[in-house]
Tab-separated table of C-alpha atoms in Angstrom:
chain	number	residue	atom	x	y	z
A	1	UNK	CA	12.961	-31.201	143.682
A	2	UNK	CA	11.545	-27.805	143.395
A	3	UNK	CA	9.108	-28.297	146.568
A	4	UNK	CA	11.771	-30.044	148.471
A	5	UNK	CA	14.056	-26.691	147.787
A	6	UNK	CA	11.307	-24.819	148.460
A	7	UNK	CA	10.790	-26.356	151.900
A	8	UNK	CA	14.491	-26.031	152.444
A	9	UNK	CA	14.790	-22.220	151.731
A	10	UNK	CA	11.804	-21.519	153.572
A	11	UNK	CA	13.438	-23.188	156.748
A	12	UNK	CA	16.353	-21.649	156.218
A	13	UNK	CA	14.674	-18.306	156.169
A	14	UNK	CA	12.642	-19.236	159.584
A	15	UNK	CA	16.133	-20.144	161.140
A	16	UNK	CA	17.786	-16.875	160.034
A	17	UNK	CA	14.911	-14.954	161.647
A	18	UNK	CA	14.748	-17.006	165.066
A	19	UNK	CA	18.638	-16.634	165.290
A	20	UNK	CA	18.732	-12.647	164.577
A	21	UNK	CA	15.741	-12.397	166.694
A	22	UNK	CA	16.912	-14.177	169.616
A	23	UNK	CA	20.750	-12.643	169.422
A	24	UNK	CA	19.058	-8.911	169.449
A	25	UNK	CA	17.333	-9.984	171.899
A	26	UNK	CA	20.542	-11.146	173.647
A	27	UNK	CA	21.938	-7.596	173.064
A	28	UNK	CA	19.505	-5.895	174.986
A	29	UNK	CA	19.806	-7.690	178.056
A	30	UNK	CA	23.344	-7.071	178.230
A	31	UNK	CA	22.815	-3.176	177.368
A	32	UNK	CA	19.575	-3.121	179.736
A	33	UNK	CA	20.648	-5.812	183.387
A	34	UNK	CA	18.494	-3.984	185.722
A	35	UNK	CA	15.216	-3.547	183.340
A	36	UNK	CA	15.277	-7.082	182.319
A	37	UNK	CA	15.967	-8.740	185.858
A	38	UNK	CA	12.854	-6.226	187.425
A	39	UNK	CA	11.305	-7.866	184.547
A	40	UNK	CA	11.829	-11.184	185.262
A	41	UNK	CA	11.299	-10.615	188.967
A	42	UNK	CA	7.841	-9.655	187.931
A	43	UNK	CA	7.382	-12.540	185.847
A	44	UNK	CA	8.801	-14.927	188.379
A	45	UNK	CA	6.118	-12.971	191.451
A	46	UNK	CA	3.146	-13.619	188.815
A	47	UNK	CA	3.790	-17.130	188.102
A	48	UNK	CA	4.562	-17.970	192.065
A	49	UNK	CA	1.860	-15.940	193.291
A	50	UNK	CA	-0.977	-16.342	191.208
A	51	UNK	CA	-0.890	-19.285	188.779
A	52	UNK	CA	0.955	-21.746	190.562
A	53	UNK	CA	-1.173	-21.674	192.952
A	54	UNK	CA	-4.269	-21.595	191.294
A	55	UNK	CA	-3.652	-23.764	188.716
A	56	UNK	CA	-1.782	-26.904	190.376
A	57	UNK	CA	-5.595	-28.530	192.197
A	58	UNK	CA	-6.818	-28.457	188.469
A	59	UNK	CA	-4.007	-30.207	187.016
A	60	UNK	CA	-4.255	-32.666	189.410
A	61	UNK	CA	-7.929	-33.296	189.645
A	62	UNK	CA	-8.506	-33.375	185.982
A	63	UNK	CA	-5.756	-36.026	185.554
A	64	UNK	CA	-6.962	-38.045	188.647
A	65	UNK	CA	-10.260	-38.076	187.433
A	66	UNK	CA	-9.857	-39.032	183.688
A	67	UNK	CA	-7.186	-42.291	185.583
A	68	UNK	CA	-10.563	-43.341	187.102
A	69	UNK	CA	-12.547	-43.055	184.445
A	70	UNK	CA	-15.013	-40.157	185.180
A	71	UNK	CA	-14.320	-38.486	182.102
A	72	UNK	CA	-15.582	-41.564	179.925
A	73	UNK	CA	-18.928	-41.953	182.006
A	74	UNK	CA	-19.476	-37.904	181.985
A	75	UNK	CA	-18.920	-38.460	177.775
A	76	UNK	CA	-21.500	-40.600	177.807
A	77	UNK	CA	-24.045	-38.597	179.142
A	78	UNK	CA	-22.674	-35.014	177.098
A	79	UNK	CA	-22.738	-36.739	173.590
A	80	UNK	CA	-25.887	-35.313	172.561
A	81	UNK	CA	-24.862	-31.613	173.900
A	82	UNK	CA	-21.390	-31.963	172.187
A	83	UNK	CA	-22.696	-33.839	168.954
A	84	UNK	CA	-25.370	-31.127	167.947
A	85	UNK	CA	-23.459	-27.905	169.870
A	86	UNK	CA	-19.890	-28.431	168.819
A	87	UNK	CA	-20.165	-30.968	166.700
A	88	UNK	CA	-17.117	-32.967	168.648
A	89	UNK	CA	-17.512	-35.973	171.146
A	90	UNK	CA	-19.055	-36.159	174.666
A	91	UNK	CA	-16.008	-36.565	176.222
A	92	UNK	CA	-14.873	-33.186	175.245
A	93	UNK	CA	-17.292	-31.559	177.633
A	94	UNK	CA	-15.236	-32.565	180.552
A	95	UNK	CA	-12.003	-30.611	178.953
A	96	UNK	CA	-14.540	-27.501	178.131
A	97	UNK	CA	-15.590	-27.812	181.997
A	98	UNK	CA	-11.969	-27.946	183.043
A	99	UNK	CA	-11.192	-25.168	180.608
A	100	UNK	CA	-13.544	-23.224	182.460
A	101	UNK	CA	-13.294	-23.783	185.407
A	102	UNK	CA	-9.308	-24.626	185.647
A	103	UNK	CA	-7.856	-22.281	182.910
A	104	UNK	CA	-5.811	-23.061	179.427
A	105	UNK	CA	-3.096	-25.335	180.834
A	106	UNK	CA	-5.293	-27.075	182.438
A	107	UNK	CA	-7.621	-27.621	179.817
A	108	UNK	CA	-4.831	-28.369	177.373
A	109	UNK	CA	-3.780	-31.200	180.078
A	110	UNK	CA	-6.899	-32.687	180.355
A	111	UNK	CA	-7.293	-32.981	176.253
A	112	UNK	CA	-3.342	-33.817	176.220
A	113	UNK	CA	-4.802	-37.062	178.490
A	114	UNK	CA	-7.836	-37.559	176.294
A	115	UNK	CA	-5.689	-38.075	173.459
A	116	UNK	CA	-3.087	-40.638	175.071
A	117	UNK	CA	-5.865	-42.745	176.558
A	118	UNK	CA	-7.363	-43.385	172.789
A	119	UNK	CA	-10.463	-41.118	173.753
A	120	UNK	CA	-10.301	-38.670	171.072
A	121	UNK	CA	-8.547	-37.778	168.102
A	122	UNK	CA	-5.585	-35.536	166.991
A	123	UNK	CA	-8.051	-32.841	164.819
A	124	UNK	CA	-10.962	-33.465	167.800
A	125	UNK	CA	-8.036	-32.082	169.912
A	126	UNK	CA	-7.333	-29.215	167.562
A	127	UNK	CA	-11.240	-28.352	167.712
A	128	UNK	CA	-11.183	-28.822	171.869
A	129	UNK	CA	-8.040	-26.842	172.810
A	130	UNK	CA	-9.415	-24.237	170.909
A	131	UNK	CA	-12.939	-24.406	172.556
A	132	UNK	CA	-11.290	-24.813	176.181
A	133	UNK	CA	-8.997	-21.625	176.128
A	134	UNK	CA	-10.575	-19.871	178.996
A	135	UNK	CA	-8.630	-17.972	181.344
A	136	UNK	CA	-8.774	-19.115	185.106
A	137	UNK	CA	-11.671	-17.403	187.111
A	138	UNK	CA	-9.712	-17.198	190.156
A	139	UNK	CA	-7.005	-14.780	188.283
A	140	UNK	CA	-10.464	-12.828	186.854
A	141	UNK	CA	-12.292	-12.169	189.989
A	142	UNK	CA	-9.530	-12.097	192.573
A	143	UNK	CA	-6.743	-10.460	190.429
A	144	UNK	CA	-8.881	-8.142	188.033
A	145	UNK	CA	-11.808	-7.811	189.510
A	146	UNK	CA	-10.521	-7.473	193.198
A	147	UNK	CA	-6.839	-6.319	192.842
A	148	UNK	CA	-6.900	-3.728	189.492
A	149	UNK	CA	-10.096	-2.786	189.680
A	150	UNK	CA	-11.095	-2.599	193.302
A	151	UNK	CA	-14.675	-4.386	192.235
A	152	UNK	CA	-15.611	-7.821	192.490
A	153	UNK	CA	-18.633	-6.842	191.000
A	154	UNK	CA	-16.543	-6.304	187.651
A	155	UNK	CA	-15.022	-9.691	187.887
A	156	UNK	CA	-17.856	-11.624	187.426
A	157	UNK	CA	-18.870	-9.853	184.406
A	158	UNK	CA	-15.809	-10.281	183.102
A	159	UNK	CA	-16.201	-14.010	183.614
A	160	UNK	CA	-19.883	-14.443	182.494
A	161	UNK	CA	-18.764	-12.172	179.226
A	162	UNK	CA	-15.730	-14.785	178.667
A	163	UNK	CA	-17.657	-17.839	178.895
A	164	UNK	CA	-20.421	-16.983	176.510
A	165	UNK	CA	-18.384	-15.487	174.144
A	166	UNK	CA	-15.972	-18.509	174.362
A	167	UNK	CA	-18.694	-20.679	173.680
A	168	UNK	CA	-20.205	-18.736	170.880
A	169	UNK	CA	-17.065	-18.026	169.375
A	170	UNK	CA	-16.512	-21.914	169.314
A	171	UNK	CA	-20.101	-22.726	168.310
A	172	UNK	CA	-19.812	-20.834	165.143
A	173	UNK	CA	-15.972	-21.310	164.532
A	174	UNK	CA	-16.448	-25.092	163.933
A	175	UNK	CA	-19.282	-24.991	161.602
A	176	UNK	CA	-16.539	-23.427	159.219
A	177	UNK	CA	-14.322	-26.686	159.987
A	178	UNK	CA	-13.809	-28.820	157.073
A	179	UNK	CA	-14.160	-31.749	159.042
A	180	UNK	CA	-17.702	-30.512	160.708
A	181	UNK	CA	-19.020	-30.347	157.009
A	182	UNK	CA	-18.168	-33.512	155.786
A	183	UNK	CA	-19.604	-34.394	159.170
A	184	UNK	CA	-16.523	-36.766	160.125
A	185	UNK	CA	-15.836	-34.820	163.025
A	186	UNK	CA	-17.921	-36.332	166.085
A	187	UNK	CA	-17.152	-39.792	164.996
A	188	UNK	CA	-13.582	-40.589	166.222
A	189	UNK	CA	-11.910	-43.415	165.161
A	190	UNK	CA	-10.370	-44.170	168.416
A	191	UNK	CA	-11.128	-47.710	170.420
A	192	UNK	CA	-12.712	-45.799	173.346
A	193	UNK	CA	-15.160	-43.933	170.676
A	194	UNK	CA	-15.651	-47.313	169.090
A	195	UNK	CA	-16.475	-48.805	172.489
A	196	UNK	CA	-18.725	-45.950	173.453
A	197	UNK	CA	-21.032	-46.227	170.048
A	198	UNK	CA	-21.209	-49.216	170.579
A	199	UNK	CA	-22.801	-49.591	173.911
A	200	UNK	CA	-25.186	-46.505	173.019
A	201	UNK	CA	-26.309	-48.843	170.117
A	202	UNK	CA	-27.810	-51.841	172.725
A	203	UNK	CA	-31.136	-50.456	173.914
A	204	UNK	CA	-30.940	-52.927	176.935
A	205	UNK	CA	-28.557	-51.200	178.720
A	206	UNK	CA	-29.439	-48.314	180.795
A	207	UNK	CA	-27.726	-44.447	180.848
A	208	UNK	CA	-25.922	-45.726	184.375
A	209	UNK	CA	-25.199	-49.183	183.418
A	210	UNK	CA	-23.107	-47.407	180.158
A	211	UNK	CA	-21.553	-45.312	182.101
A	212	UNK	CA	-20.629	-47.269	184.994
A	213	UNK	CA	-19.366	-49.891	182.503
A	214	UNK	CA	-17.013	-47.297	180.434
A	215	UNK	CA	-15.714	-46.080	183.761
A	216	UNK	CA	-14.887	-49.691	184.610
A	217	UNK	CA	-12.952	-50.393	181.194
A	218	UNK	CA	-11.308	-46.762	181.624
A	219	UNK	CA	-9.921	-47.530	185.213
A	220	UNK	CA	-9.185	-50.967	184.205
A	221	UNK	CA	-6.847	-50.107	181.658
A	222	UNK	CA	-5.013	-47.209	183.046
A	223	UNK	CA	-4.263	-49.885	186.365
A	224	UNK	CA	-2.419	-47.558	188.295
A	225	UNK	CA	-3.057	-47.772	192.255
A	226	UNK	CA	-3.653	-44.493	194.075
A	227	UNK	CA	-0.286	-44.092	195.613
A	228	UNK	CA	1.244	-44.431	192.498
A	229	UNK	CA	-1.535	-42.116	190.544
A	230	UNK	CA	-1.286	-39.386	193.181
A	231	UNK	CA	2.383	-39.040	192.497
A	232	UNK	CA	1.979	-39.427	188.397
A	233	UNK	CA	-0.181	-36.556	189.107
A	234	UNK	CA	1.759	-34.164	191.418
A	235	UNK	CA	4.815	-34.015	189.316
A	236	UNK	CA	3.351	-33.948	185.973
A	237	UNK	CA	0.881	-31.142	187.162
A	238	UNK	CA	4.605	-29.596	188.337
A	239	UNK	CA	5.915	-30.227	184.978
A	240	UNK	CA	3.248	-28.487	183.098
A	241	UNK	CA	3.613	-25.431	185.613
A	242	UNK	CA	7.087	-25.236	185.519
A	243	UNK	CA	7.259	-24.478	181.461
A	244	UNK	CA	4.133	-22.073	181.925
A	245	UNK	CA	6.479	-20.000	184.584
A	246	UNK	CA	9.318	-19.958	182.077
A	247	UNK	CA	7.041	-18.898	179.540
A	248	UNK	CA	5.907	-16.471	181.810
A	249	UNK	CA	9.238	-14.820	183.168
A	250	UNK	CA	10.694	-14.917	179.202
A	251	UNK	CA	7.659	-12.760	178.333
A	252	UNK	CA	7.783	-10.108	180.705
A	253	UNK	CA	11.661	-9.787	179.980
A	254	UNK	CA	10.947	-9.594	176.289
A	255	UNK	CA	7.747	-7.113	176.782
A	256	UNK	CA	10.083	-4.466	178.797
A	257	UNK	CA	12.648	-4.650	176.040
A	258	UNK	CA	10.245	-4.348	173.431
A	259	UNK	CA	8.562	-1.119	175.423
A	260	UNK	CA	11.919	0.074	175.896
A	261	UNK	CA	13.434	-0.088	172.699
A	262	UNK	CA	10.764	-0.662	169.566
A	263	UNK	CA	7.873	1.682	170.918
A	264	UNK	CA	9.036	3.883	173.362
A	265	UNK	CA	6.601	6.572	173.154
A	266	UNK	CA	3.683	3.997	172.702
A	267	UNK	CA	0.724	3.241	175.383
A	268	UNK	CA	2.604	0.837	177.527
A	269	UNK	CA	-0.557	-1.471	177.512
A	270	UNK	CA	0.314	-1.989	173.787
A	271	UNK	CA	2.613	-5.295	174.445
A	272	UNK	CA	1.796	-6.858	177.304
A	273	UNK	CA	-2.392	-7.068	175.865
A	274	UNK	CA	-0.702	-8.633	172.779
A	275	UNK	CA	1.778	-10.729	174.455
A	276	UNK	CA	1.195	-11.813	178.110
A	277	UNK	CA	-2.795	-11.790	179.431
A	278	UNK	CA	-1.560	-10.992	183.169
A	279	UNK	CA	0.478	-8.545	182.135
A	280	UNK	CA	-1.670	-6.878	180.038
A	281	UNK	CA	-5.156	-6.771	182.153
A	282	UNK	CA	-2.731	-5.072	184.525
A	283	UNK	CA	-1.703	-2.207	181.945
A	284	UNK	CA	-5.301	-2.022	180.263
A	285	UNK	CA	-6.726	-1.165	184.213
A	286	UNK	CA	-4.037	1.307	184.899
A	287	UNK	CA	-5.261	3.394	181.571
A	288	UNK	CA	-7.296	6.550	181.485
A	289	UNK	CA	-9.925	5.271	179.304
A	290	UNK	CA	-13.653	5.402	180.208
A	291	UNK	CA	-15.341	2.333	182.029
A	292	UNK	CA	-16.830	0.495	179.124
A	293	UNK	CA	-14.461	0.586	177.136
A	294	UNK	CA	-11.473	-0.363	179.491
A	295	UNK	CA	-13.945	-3.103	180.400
A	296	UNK	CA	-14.255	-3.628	176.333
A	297	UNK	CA	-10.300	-4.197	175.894
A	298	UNK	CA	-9.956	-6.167	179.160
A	299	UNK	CA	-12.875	-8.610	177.840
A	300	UNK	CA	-10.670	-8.500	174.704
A	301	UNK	CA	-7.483	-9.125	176.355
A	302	UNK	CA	-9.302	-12.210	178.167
A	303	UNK	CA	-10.497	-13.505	174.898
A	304	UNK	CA	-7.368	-13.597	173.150
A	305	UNK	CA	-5.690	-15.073	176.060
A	306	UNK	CA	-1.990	-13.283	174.569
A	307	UNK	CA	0.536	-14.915	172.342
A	308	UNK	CA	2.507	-16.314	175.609
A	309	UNK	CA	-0.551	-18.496	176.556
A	310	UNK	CA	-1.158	-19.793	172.587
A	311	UNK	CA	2.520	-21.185	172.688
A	312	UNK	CA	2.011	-22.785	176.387
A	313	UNK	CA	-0.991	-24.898	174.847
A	314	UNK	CA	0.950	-25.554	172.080
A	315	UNK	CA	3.975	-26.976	173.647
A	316	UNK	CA	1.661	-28.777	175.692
A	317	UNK	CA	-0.240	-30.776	172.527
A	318	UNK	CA	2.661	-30.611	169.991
A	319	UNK	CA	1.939	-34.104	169.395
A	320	UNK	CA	-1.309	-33.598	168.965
A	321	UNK	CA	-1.814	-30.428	167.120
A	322	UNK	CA	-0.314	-31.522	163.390
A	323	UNK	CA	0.695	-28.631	161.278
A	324	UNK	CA	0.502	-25.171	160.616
A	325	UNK	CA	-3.676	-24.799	159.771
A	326	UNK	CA	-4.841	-26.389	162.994
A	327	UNK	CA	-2.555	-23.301	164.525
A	328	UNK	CA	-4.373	-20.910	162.110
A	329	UNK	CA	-7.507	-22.837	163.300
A	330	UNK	CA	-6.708	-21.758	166.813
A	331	UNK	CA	-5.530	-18.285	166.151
A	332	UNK	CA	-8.823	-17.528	164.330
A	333	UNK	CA	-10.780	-18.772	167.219
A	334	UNK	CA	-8.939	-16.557	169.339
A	335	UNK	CA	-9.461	-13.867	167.249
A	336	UNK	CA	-13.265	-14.322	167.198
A	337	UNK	CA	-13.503	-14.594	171.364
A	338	UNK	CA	-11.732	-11.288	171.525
A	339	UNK	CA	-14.167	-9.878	169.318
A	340	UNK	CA	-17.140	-11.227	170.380
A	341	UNK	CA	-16.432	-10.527	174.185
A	342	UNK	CA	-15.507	-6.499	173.384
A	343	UNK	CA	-18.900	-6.734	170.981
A	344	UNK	CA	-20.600	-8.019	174.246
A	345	UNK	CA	-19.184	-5.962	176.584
A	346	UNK	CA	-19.979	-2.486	175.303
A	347	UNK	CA	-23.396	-3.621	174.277
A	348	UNK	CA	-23.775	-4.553	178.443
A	349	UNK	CA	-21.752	-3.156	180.746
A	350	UNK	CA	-23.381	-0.146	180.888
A	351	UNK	CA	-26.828	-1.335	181.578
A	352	UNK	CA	-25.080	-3.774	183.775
A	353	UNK	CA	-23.310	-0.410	186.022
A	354	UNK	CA	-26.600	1.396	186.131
A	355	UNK	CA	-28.062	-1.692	187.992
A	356	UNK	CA	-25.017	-2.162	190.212
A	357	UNK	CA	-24.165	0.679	192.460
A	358	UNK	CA	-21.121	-0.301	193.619
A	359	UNK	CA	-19.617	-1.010	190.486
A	360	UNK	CA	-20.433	2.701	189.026
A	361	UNK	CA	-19.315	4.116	192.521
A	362	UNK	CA	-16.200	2.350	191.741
A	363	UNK	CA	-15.767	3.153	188.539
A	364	UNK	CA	-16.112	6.970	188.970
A	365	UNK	CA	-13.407	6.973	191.727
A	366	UNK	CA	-11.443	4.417	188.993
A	367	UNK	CA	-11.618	6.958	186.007
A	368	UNK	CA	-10.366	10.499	188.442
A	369	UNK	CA	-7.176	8.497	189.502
A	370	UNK	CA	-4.247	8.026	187.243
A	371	UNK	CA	-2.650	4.639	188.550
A	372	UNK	CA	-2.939	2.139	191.534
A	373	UNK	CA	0.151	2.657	193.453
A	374	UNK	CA	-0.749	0.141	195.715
A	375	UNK	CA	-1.605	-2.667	193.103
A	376	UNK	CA	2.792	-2.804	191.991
A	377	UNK	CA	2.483	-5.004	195.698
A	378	UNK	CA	1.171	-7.602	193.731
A	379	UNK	CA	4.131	-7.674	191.494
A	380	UNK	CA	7.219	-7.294	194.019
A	381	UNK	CA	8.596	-9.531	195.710
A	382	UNK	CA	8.860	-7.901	199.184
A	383	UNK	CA	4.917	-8.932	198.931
A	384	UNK	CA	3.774	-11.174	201.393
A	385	UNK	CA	3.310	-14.308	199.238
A	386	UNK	CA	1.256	-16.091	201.780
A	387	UNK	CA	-1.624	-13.972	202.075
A	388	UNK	CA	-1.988	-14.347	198.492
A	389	UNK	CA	-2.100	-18.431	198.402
A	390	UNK	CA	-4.249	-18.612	201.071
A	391	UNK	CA	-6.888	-16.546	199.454
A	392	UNK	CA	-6.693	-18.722	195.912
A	393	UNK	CA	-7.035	-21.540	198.178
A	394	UNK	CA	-9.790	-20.955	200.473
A	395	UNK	CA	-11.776	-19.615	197.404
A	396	UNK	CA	-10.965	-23.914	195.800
A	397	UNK	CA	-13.915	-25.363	196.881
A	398	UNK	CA	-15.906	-22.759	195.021
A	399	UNK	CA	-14.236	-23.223	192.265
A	400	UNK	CA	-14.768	-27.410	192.516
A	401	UNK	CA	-18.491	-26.285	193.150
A	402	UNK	CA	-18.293	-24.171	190.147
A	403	UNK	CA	-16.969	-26.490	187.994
A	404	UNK	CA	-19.482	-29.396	189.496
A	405	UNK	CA	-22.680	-26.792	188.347
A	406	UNK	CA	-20.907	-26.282	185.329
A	407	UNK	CA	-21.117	-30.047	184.693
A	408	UNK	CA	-24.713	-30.183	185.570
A	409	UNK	CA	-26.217	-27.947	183.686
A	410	UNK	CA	-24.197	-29.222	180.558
A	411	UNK	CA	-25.709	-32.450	181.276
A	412	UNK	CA	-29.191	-31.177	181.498
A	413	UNK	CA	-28.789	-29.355	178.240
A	414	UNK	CA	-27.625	-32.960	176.838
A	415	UNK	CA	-30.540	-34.614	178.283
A	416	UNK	CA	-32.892	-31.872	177.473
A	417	UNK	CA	-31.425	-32.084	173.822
A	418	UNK	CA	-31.402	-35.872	173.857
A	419	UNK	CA	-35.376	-35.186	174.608
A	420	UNK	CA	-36.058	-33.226	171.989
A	421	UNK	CA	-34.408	-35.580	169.661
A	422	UNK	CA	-35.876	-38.544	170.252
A	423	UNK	CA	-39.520	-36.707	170.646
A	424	UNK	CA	-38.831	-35.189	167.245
A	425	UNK	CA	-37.542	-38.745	165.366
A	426	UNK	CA	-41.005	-39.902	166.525
């Protein structure tokens, strides 16, 4: 009685706050039309301009691929890298690549499809999600590094910093996983796992005949014919965008009330960093602080990816994601990326700017001006919308190349860890 009253008072309480919350909230639309519809405007030119765009040929490609079973033969051969790395399954790999390569909603698709199709667990998920939240590298070198801070240069550090500090971040976060010390993690007790173990355990097959045969059993059972997969595909990958606009365009409303009521007087990068990541890379590039350490917070903002994009991936997975510590699990992960990458970041940029002229060029013209006048065309929506989409697109089949090399060289760690392994157990 006293922990079901307990429970009840507590949600109570929650309900109280959400309802105050959201009629205050209410209240300052009505007192503020014109600040919150320029917000949402924004919002809406973000979402249509940049993420839609470069986010819809991942959603579909990572879904296509896992119907035909390329994620269960790429498992196979990233077992070894995963087991001894991350201490999770092979087939997370493929959701870490996606992740990468493809950005958050992506990567909480692809893990969102690993865990209908029996391939991996609900706390694997937890561990994976949080190990795949990596912003998209099109919105980091065409958007940052191009569009705020006139350097391309830039943008690729900013993306090498992200990914190694995602992946040590993740690396040491799981060791701390209660599951990773009782060692129960990498052993899933789903069919396809079962299945998997199984065939690594006969000797007589070969590394292609396993994975050609879990492939096989994959694309078997999902039975869908391609006219009927390319369409699953299109509209769920539309689903999936459509909530991350409205999570979007409800964030940059609620950020320009927030800067216009609660901290008025407060650095107007404050918010947005917290809240919304495009939002905020665009406020931390427009302040006066020197080049490493506006690179420092932007590596920071990337890292922590911004409460907006933590309850995207968790609307995504909420049947997969049980309770509140695998959220806490998440949030702490996040926590450590942001710190790692600004650790990272002021320990190399400048060494980085000494051997890049451009880059420092850019930087001292950067650090004299005050704003980028020009860079508010990226948020209105006089801009010309196609220029945009055309650029994310043409620069697609580097980013299927990228995430192809990113695939190989995770498989030749595998096999080069496999190597050692089996040389050592000699």
């Amino acid at each position: 009685m006293a922990v079901s009253s307990e429970v009840r008072s507590s949600g109570v309480l929650r309900t109280l706050i959400l309802s105050s919350s959201a009629f205050m909230l209410v209240i300052a639309v009505v007192a503020s039309p014109k600040e919150a519809f320029d917000a949402s405007i924004q919002g809406l030119d973000i979402w249509w301009k940049i993420v839609f765009p470069a986010m819809l040929p991942f959603l579909m490609l990572s879904q296509m691929l896992t119907a035909f079973g390329f994620t269960h033969a790429i498992g196979v051969m990233l077992e070894p890298l995963m087991q001894r790395v991350f201490k999770l399954p092979g087939h997370a790999g493929f959701a870490l690549a996606v992740g990468m390569c493809g950005g958050f909603p992506a990567a909480a698709d692809a893990v969102s499809r690993l865990v209908q199709d029996k391939q991996m667990t609900a706390r694997q998920a937890v561990i994976v999600v949080a190990a795949a939240h990596f912003a998209n590298p099109m919105m980091i070198l065409l958007v940052i590094g191009g569009a705020f801070l006139h350097q391309p240069a830039a943008g690729y550090f900013l993306l090498m910093i992200h990914w190694i500090s995602g992946w040590i971040a993740t690396a040491t976060a799981v060791r701390f996983h209660p599951a990773a010390r009782k060692g129960s993690l990498a052993s899933g007790s789903t069919s396809t796992s079962i299945s998997v173990l199984a065939l690594k355990s006969s000797r007589k097959l070969s590394l292609i005949t396993r994975m050609l045969q879990v492939a096989r059993e994959a694309h078997s059972r999902d039975a869908r014919g391609f006219g009927k997969l390319l369409g699953d595909t299109v509209s769920q990958a539309v689903q999936t965008l459509m909530l991350t606009g409205g999570y979007i365009i409800v964030f940059a409303v609620f950020i320009r009330l927030l800067s216009l009521y609660l901290t008025p007087g407060i650095s107007a990068a404050l918010w947005p960093s917290i809240l919304e990541l495009h939002l905020g890379t665009y406020q931390i590039s427009k302040t006066a602080l020197d080049s490493a350490m506006m690179m420092a917070f932007l590596a920071a903002a990337l890292g922590w990816g911004g409460i907006c994009s933590h309850l995207q991936v968790t609307s995504i997975l909420r049947s997969t994601i049980p309770g509140r510590q695998s959220i806490l699990y998440f949030i702490l992960v996040r926590l450590a990326h942001a710190m790692i990458a600004f650790g990272l970041t002021l320990w190399l940029w400048k060494p980085f700017s000494l051997y890049s002229t451009e880059a420092w060029t850019a930087w001292q013209t950067t650090a004299a001006s005050e704003s980028h006048p020009w860079l508010l065309q990226w948020f209105m929506p006089y801009y010309d919308t196609t220029s945009t989409i055309q650029i994310i697109w043409s620069a697609f089949p580097v980013a299927a190349a990228s995430l192809s090399l990113l695939l190989v060289i995770m498989i030749s760690l595998s096999g080069t860890l496999l190597w050692f392994t089996r040389r050592s157990s000699r």
